[in-house]
Amino acid sequence: MTGKTRGVAIIGHPVSHSLSPQMHQAAFDALELDYCYLPFDLFPKDLKKGVLALKLLGFRGFNVTVPHKTKIVPLLDQISREASLIGAVNTVLIEKGKLKGFNTDGPGFIESLKREWHYSVHKKHVVILGAGGAAKAVAAQICLEKAASLGIVNRTVSKGEMLKKQLQKSFPSIKIAAFPSKGEALKDFIRQSDLLINATSLGLHPGDPSPCPPDYFFKGLKVVDLIYNPPMTAFLRGAGKKGCQTLNGLSMLLYQGALAFKIWTGEMPPVRLMAGTLR
Ligand code: ATR
């Protein structure tokens, strides 16, 4: 570190589980960029003071994680189209005293498909399981990429319906439908689909069942679980047994980080090295 070292941070509560500090610091060091990445566990009641402190201390920017992603929005001077669409920010750039908010979660997901599979959701039929924060970020980006249709499946149907309504308003030309977690209508819809994504938290805990019955998978369907820890879930196992091409959430984590790195430094990060730190 030097007298000119710039700070970059992650704020969350809790934050100790985050892999972002190792991932970003390894990339800064490899490119010999004079930055230092620090985790800060910030209580929700202290969010405003914490953000002001980062600004006063000359930080270049920070990542934002649970539970601050939506609460931070009114504290910022500007926000990007993706972030305003979903009302959540995961990356902040501090430039000339102004706080600029971005959300790299959705773009990170799209980039992971491109890099891992040379795949685009443009004009594709997509189904997403979940209607929480992660689902919203990915669903909105899928609409921005002009998918042909989007099915939103959620245990609490009203939440799925709400997300459908919100996205349909911004994307009238995309066919968006909401479904309960099971049923013939959903099975038929998945049968006509190209890509199925798990964005629920079901699978995070050992012994969690799959959020999707095994007979809904079929060969030719591409299947992504946003969960990366554990790397193999009942959902991905079920899909693999039917011969589906599968991907877990590690790659999305990597590319949301890579895009944040580019926002702060203006440079493309060494993604292979970053991936190594995650593994
Ligand atoms: P995240 O930020 O990870 O998206 P979240 O906003 O709390 O977390 O959303 C969790 C998602 O997982 C929701 O879609 C939730 O469904 P509900 O809206 O019905 O709560 C889904 N989820 C969580 N536990 C689940 C379970 N046991 N079965 C099915 N869906 C579940």
GROMACS .gro file of C-alpha atoms and ligand atoms in nm:
model
  310
    1MET     CA    1   0.000   0.000   0.000
    2THR     CA    2   0.109   0.358  -0.058
    3GLY     CA    3  -0.003   0.704   0.040
    4LYS     CA    4  -0.213   0.705  -0.278
    5THR     CA    5  -0.386   0.368  -0.227
    6ARG     CA    6  -0.758   0.394  -0.316
    7GLY     CA    7  -1.014   0.213  -0.106
    8VAL     CA    8  -1.289  -0.010  -0.242
    9ALA     CA    9  -1.529  -0.186  -0.004
   10ILE     CA   10  -1.822  -0.418   0.037
   11ILE     CA   11  -2.100  -0.326   0.277
   12GLY     CA   12  -2.349  -0.583   0.403
   13HIS     CA   13  -2.485  -0.742   0.717
   14PRO     CA   14  -2.347  -1.000   0.761
   15VAL     CA   15  -2.048  -0.971   0.529
   16SER     CA   16  -1.790  -1.216   0.665
   17HIS     CA   17  -1.900  -1.495   0.424
   18SER     CA   18  -1.832  -1.278   0.116
   19LEU     CA   19  -1.578  -1.400  -0.140
   20SER     CA   20  -1.553  -1.055  -0.303
   21PRO     CA   21  -1.254  -0.927  -0.098
   22GLN     CA   22  -1.022  -1.213  -0.207
   23MET     CA   23  -1.152  -1.202  -0.563
   24HIS     CA   24  -1.103  -0.827  -0.613
   25GLN     CA   25  -0.779  -0.792  -0.418
   26ALA     CA   26  -0.619  -1.069  -0.624
   27ALA     CA   27  -0.721  -0.884  -0.942
   28PHE     CA   28  -0.594  -0.543  -0.819
   29ASP     CA   29  -0.261  -0.701  -0.719
   30ALA     CA   30  -0.222  -0.890  -1.046
   31LEU     CA   31  -0.271  -0.571  -1.250
   32GLU     CA   32  -0.058  -0.372  -1.000
   33LEU     CA   33  -0.343  -0.131  -0.941
   34ASP     CA   34  -0.306   0.067  -0.620
   35TYR     CA   35  -0.640  -0.033  -0.464
   36CYS     CA   36  -0.734  -0.204  -0.139
   37TYR     CA   37  -1.066  -0.392  -0.096
   38LEU     CA   38  -1.220  -0.409   0.253
   39PRO     CA   39  -1.533  -0.572   0.398
   40PHE     CA   40  -1.753  -0.363   0.633
   41ASP     CA   41  -2.033  -0.518   0.837
   42LEU     CA   42  -2.283  -0.234   0.852
   43PHE     CA   43  -2.604  -0.247   1.056
   44PRO     CA   44  -2.910  -0.139   0.855
   45LYS     CA   45  -2.967   0.156   1.090
   46ASP     CA   46  -2.615   0.286   1.011
   47LEU     CA   47  -2.637   0.265   0.631
   48LYS     CA   48  -2.656   0.640   0.568
   49LYS     CA   49  -2.364   0.718   0.801
   50GLY     CA   50  -2.158   0.432   0.658
   51VAL     CA   51  -2.205   0.550   0.300
   52LEU     CA   52  -2.117   0.907   0.396
   53ALA     CA   53  -1.804   0.779   0.571
   54LEU     CA   54  -1.686   0.594   0.257
   55LYS     CA   55  -1.738   0.912   0.056
   56LEU     CA   56  -1.555   1.131   0.309
   57LEU     CA   57  -1.265   0.884   0.328
   58GLY     CA   58  -1.210   0.904  -0.047
   59PHE     CA   59  -1.315   0.549  -0.142
   60ARG     CA   60  -1.338   0.487  -0.517
   61GLY     CA   61  -1.652   0.279  -0.473
   62PHE     CA   62  -1.808  -0.021  -0.306
   63ASN     CA   63  -2.019  -0.331  -0.349
   64VAL     CA   64  -2.353  -0.352  -0.175
   65THR     CA   65  -2.498  -0.678  -0.051
   66VAL     CA   66  -2.791  -0.803   0.158
   67PRO     CA   67  -2.975  -0.628   0.325
   68HIS     CA   68  -2.875  -0.288   0.179
   69LYS     CA   69  -2.931  -0.335  -0.197
   70THR     CA   70  -3.267  -0.155  -0.211
   71LYS     CA   71  -3.230   0.077   0.091
   72ILE     CA   72  -2.922   0.238  -0.063
   73VAL     CA   73  -3.106   0.365  -0.373
   74PRO     CA   74  -3.239   0.694  -0.222
   75LEU     CA   75  -2.889   0.775  -0.089
   76LEU     CA   76  -2.735   0.786  -0.438
   77ASP     CA   77  -2.699   1.077  -0.683
   78GLN     CA   78  -2.753   0.870  -1.001
   79ILE     CA   79  -2.850   0.514  -1.088
   80SER     CA   80  -2.815   0.307  -1.406
   81ARG     CA   81  -3.109   0.178  -1.615
   82GLU     CA   82  -3.069  -0.183  -1.486
   83ALA     CA   83  -3.056  -0.068  -1.126
   84SER     CA   84  -3.356   0.164  -1.158
   85LEU     CA   85  -3.560  -0.107  -1.329
   86ILE     CA   86  -3.524  -0.339  -1.031
   87GLY     CA   87  -3.480  -0.076  -0.759
   88ALA     CA   88  -3.161  -0.240  -0.634
   89VAL     CA   89  -2.791  -0.155  -0.652
   90ASN     CA   90  -2.492  -0.385  -0.599
   91THR     CA   91  -2.210  -0.155  -0.713
   92VAL     CA   92  -2.140   0.211  -0.639
   93LEU     CA   93  -1.882   0.434  -0.806
   94ILE     CA   94  -1.779   0.753  -0.624
   95GLU     CA   95  -1.673   1.010  -0.881
   96LYS     CA   96  -1.618   1.382  -0.819
   97GLY     CA   97  -1.812   1.353  -0.494
   98LYS     CA   98  -2.114   1.192  -0.664
   99LEU     CA   99  -2.245   0.845  -0.579
  100LYS     CA  100  -2.337   0.649  -0.894
  101GLY     CA  101  -2.528   0.322  -0.854
  102PHE     CA  102  -2.520   0.019  -1.084
  103ASN     CA  103  -2.646  -0.336  -1.072
  104THR     CA  104  -2.408  -0.588  -1.226
  105ASP     CA  105  -2.599  -0.898  -1.108
  106GLY     CA  106  -2.820  -0.927  -1.419
  107PRO     CA  107  -2.544  -0.832  -1.665
  108GLY     CA  108  -2.312  -1.075  -1.479
  109PHE     CA  109  -2.563  -1.354  -1.537
  110ILE     CA  110  -2.588  -1.275  -1.910
  111GLU     CA  111  -2.207  -1.255  -1.937
  112SER     CA  112  -2.169  -1.594  -1.764
  113LEU     CA  113  -2.394  -1.758  -2.028
  114LYS     CA  114  -2.196  -1.591  -2.303
  115ARG     CA  115  -1.856  -1.694  -2.165
  116GLU     CA  116  -1.948  -2.047  -2.052
  117TRP     CA  117  -2.179  -2.153  -2.332
  118HIS     CA  118  -2.153  -1.884  -2.607
  119TYR     CA  119  -2.525  -1.851  -2.536
  120SER     CA  120  -2.763  -1.555  -2.556
  121VAL     CA  121  -3.121  -1.530  -2.423
  122HIS     CA  122  -3.216  -1.304  -2.715
  123LYS     CA  123  -3.541  -1.439  -2.870
  124LYS     CA  124  -3.531  -1.741  -2.633
  125HIS     CA  125  -3.807  -1.884  -2.415
  126VAL     CA  126  -3.695  -1.862  -2.054
  127VAL     CA  127  -3.841  -1.976  -1.720
  128ILE     CA  128  -3.721  -1.846  -1.385
  129LEU     CA  129  -3.800  -2.002  -1.049
  130GLY     CA  130  -3.829  -1.738  -0.774
  131ALA     CA  131  -3.946  -1.379  -0.743
  132GLY     CA  132  -3.709  -1.241  -0.476
  133GLY     CA  133  -3.415  -1.002  -0.519
  134ALA     CA  134  -3.194  -1.236  -0.723
  135ALA     CA  135  -3.481  -1.344  -0.948
  136LYS     CA  136  -3.582  -0.984  -1.011
  137ALA     CA  137  -3.230  -0.880  -1.120
  138VAL     CA  138  -3.194  -1.175  -1.359
  139ALA     CA  139  -3.554  -1.154  -1.492
  140ALA     CA  140  -3.520  -0.782  -1.570
  141GLN     CA  141  -3.194  -0.839  -1.757
  142ILE     CA  142  -3.350  -1.123  -1.956
  143CYS     CA  143  -3.619  -0.875  -2.065
  144LEU     CA  144  -3.357  -0.610  -2.149
  145GLU     CA  145  -3.186  -0.871  -2.370
  146LYS     CA  146  -3.518  -0.914  -2.555
  147ALA     CA  147  -3.607  -1.274  -2.476
  148ALA     CA  148  -3.915  -1.403  -2.661
  149SER     CA  149  -4.098  -1.509  -2.344
  150LEU     CA  150  -4.047  -1.531  -1.971
  151GLY     CA  151  -4.224  -1.757  -1.721
  152ILE     CA  152  -4.201  -1.652  -1.355
  153VAL     CA  153  -4.263  -1.934  -1.108
  154ASN     CA  154  -4.299  -1.867  -0.737
  155ARG     CA  155  -4.423  -2.045  -0.424
  156THR     CA  156  -4.604  -1.726  -0.322
  157VAL     CA  157  -4.796  -1.674  -0.645
  158SER     CA  158  -4.891  -1.311  -0.566
  159LYS     CA  159  -4.519  -1.214  -0.559
  160GLY     CA  160  -4.465  -1.379  -0.898
  161GLU     CA  161  -4.771  -1.198  -1.035
  162MET     CA  162  -4.639  -0.867  -0.902
  163LEU     CA  163  -4.302  -0.912  -1.072
  164LYS     CA  164  -4.477  -1.013  -1.394
  165LYS     CA  165  -4.694  -0.699  -1.382
  166GLN     CA  166  -4.397  -0.473  -1.319
  167LEU     CA  167  -4.185  -0.620  -1.601
  168GLN     CA  168  -4.476  -0.639  -1.845
  169LYS     CA  169  -4.526  -0.265  -1.806
  170SER     CA  170  -4.165  -0.193  -1.908
  171PHE     CA  171  -4.151  -0.468  -2.175
  172PRO     CA  172  -4.493  -0.489  -2.345
  173SER     CA  173  -4.362  -0.692  -2.641
  174ILE     CA  174  -4.233  -0.983  -2.430
  175LYS     CA  175  -4.481  -1.256  -2.339
  176ILE     CA  176  -4.456  -1.281  -1.958
  177ALA     CA  177  -4.656  -1.532  -1.751
  178ALA     CA  178  -4.667  -1.615  -1.378
  179PHE     CA  179  -4.714  -1.969  -1.243
  180PRO     CA  180  -4.745  -2.149  -0.911
  181SER     CA  181  -4.460  -2.393  -0.830
  182LYS     CA  182  -4.633  -2.699  -0.987
  183GLY     CA  183  -4.904  -2.794  -1.232
  184GLU     CA  184  -4.971  -2.903  -1.589
  185ALA     CA  185  -4.972  -2.545  -1.723
  186LEU     CA  186  -4.621  -2.490  -1.586
  187LYS     CA  187  -4.499  -2.828  -1.713
  188ASP     CA  188  -4.628  -2.746  -2.063
  189PHE     CA  189  -4.468  -2.400  -2.051
  190ILE     CA  190  -4.129  -2.546  -1.951
  191ARG     CA  191  -4.163  -2.804  -2.234
  192GLN     CA  192  -4.168  -2.513  -2.482
  193SER     CA  193  -3.869  -2.341  -2.316
  194ASP     CA  194  -3.498  -2.316  -2.391
  195LEU     CA  195  -3.360  -2.214  -2.052
  196LEU     CA  196  -3.467  -2.283  -1.690
  197ILE     CA  197  -3.313  -2.088  -1.400
  198ASN     CA  198  -3.337  -2.149  -1.027
  199ALA     CA  199  -3.331  -1.813  -0.847
  200THR     CA  200  -3.497  -1.939  -0.527
  201SER     CA  201  -3.294  -2.003  -0.214
  202LEU     CA  202  -3.404  -2.368  -0.216
  203GLY     CA  203  -3.080  -2.568  -0.243
  204LEU     CA  204  -2.866  -2.350  -0.016
  205HIS     CA  205  -2.904  -2.592   0.276
  206PRO     CA  206  -2.794  -2.958   0.281
  207GLY     CA  207  -3.091  -3.187   0.213
  208ASP     CA  208  -3.298  -2.915   0.040
  209PRO     CA  209  -3.522  -3.066  -0.229
  210SER     CA  210  -3.522  -2.944  -0.590
  211PRO     CA  211  -3.761  -2.651  -0.658
  212CYS     CA  212  -3.866  -2.832  -0.976
  213PRO     CA  213  -4.014  -3.185  -1.017
  214PRO     CA  214  -3.764  -3.412  -1.202
  215ASP     CA  215  -4.005  -3.492  -1.486
  216TYR     CA  216  -4.013  -3.123  -1.588
  217PHE     CA  217  -3.657  -3.148  -1.720
  218PHE     CA  218  -3.594  -3.275  -2.072
  219LYS     CA  219  -3.290  -3.319  -2.295
  220GLY     CA  220  -3.223  -2.997  -2.483
  221LEU     CA  221  -3.328  -2.770  -2.195
  222LYS     CA  222  -3.042  -2.559  -2.058
  223VAL     CA  223  -3.048  -2.534  -1.677
  224VAL     CA  224  -2.882  -2.279  -1.447
  225ASP     CA  225  -2.884  -2.265  -1.067
  226LEU     CA  226  -2.785  -1.925  -0.925
  227ILE     CA  227  -2.667  -2.106  -0.611
  228TYR     CA  228  -2.290  -2.162  -0.607
  229ASN     CA  229  -2.244  -2.296  -0.255
  230PRO     CA  230  -2.302  -2.590  -0.259
  231PRO     CA  231  -2.180  -2.620  -0.621
  232MET     CA  232  -2.414  -2.916  -0.686
  233THR     CA  233  -2.783  -2.895  -0.587
  234ALA     CA  234  -3.074  -3.139  -0.615
  235PHE     CA  235  -3.200  -2.911  -0.896
  236LEU     CA  236  -2.881  -2.945  -1.104
  237ARG     CA  237  -2.856  -3.316  -1.024
  238GLY     CA  238  -3.212  -3.373  -1.151
  239ALA     CA  239  -3.138  -3.176  -1.467
  240GLY     CA  240  -2.810  -3.360  -1.526
  241LYS     CA  241  -2.986  -3.698  -1.502
  242LYS     CA  242  -3.212  -3.594  -1.791
  243GLY     CA  243  -2.913  -3.495  -2.002
  244CYS     CA  244  -2.955  -3.117  -1.967
  245GLN     CA  245  -2.654  -2.887  -1.996
  246THR     CA  246  -2.610  -2.731  -1.649
  247LEU     CA  247  -2.431  -2.439  -1.485
  248ASN     CA  248  -2.413  -2.323  -1.123
  249GLY     CA  249  -2.395  -1.965  -0.992
  250LEU     CA  250  -2.018  -1.937  -0.953
  251SER     CA  251  -1.976  -1.791  -1.298
  252MET     CA  252  -2.244  -1.525  -1.239
  253LEU     CA  253  -2.066  -1.431  -0.914
  254LEU     CA  254  -1.743  -1.399  -1.109
  255TYR     CA  255  -1.882  -1.180  -1.388
  256GLN     CA  256  -2.087  -0.952  -1.163
  257GLY     CA  257  -1.755  -0.890  -0.987
  258ALA     CA  258  -1.563  -0.846  -1.311
  259LEU     CA  259  -1.815  -0.583  -1.430
  260ALA     CA  260  -1.790  -0.397  -1.096
  261PHE     CA  261  -1.409  -0.402  -1.125
  262LYS     CA  262  -1.435  -0.244  -1.470
  263ILE     CA  263  -1.665   0.029  -1.333
  264TRP     CA  264  -1.413   0.127  -1.061
  265THR     CA  265  -1.086   0.093  -1.254
  266GLY     CA  266  -1.183   0.127  -1.621
  267GLU     CA  267  -0.980  -0.191  -1.683
  268MET     CA  268  -1.079  -0.545  -1.775
  269PRO     CA  269  -0.992  -0.768  -1.481
  270PRO     CA  270  -0.803  -1.099  -1.502
  271VAL     CA  271  -1.114  -1.319  -1.484
  272ARG     CA  272  -0.926  -1.651  -1.478
  273LEU     CA  273  -0.732  -1.543  -1.175
  274MET     CA  274  -1.052  -1.417  -1.008
  275ALA     CA  275  -1.220  -1.750  -1.081
  276GLY     CA  276  -0.926  -1.930  -0.920
  277THR     CA  277  -0.976  -1.737  -0.595
  278LEU     CA  278  -1.346  -1.831  -0.592
  279ARG     CA  279  -1.271  -2.198  -0.637
  280ATR     P1  280  -3.273  -1.360  -0.278
  280ATR     O1  281  -3.215  -1.225  -0.249
  280ATR     O2  282  -3.173  -1.473  -0.269
  280ATR     O3  283  -3.350  -1.363  -0.405
  280ATR     P2  284  -3.523  -1.346  -0.136
  280ATR     O4  285  -3.546  -1.210  -0.191
  280ATR     O5  286  -3.553  -1.370   0.010
  280ATR     O6  287  -3.372  -1.392  -0.155
  280ATR     O7  288  -3.606  -1.452  -0.225
  280ATR     C1  289  -3.605  -1.589  -0.199
  280ATR     C2  290  -3.683  -1.661  -0.310
  280ATR     O8  291  -3.673  -1.802  -0.286
  280ATR     C3  292  -3.832  -1.630  -0.314
  280ATR     O9  293  -3.879  -1.641  -0.447
  280ATR     C4  294  -3.891  -1.739  -0.226
  280ATR    O10  295  -4.027  -1.771  -0.251
  280ATR     P3  296  -4.145  -1.692  -0.172
  280ATR    O11  297  -4.160  -1.561  -0.242
  280ATR    O12  298  -4.262  -1.781  -0.187
  280ATR    O13  299  -4.098  -1.679  -0.029
  280ATR     C5  300  -3.806  -1.857  -0.269
  280ATR     N1  301  -3.802  -1.962  -0.165
  280ATR     C6  302  -3.740  -1.956  -0.047
  280ATR     N2  303  -3.757  -2.072   0.021
  280ATR     C7  304  -3.832  -2.151  -0.059
  280ATR     C8  305  -3.886  -2.284  -0.046
  280ATR     N3  306  -3.863  -2.357   0.063
  280ATR     N4  307  -3.959  -2.333  -0.149
  280ATR     C9  308  -3.980  -2.261  -0.261
  280ATR     N5  309  -3.934  -2.136  -0.278
  280ATR    C10  310  -3.861  -2.082  -0.179
   0.00000   0.00000   0.00000
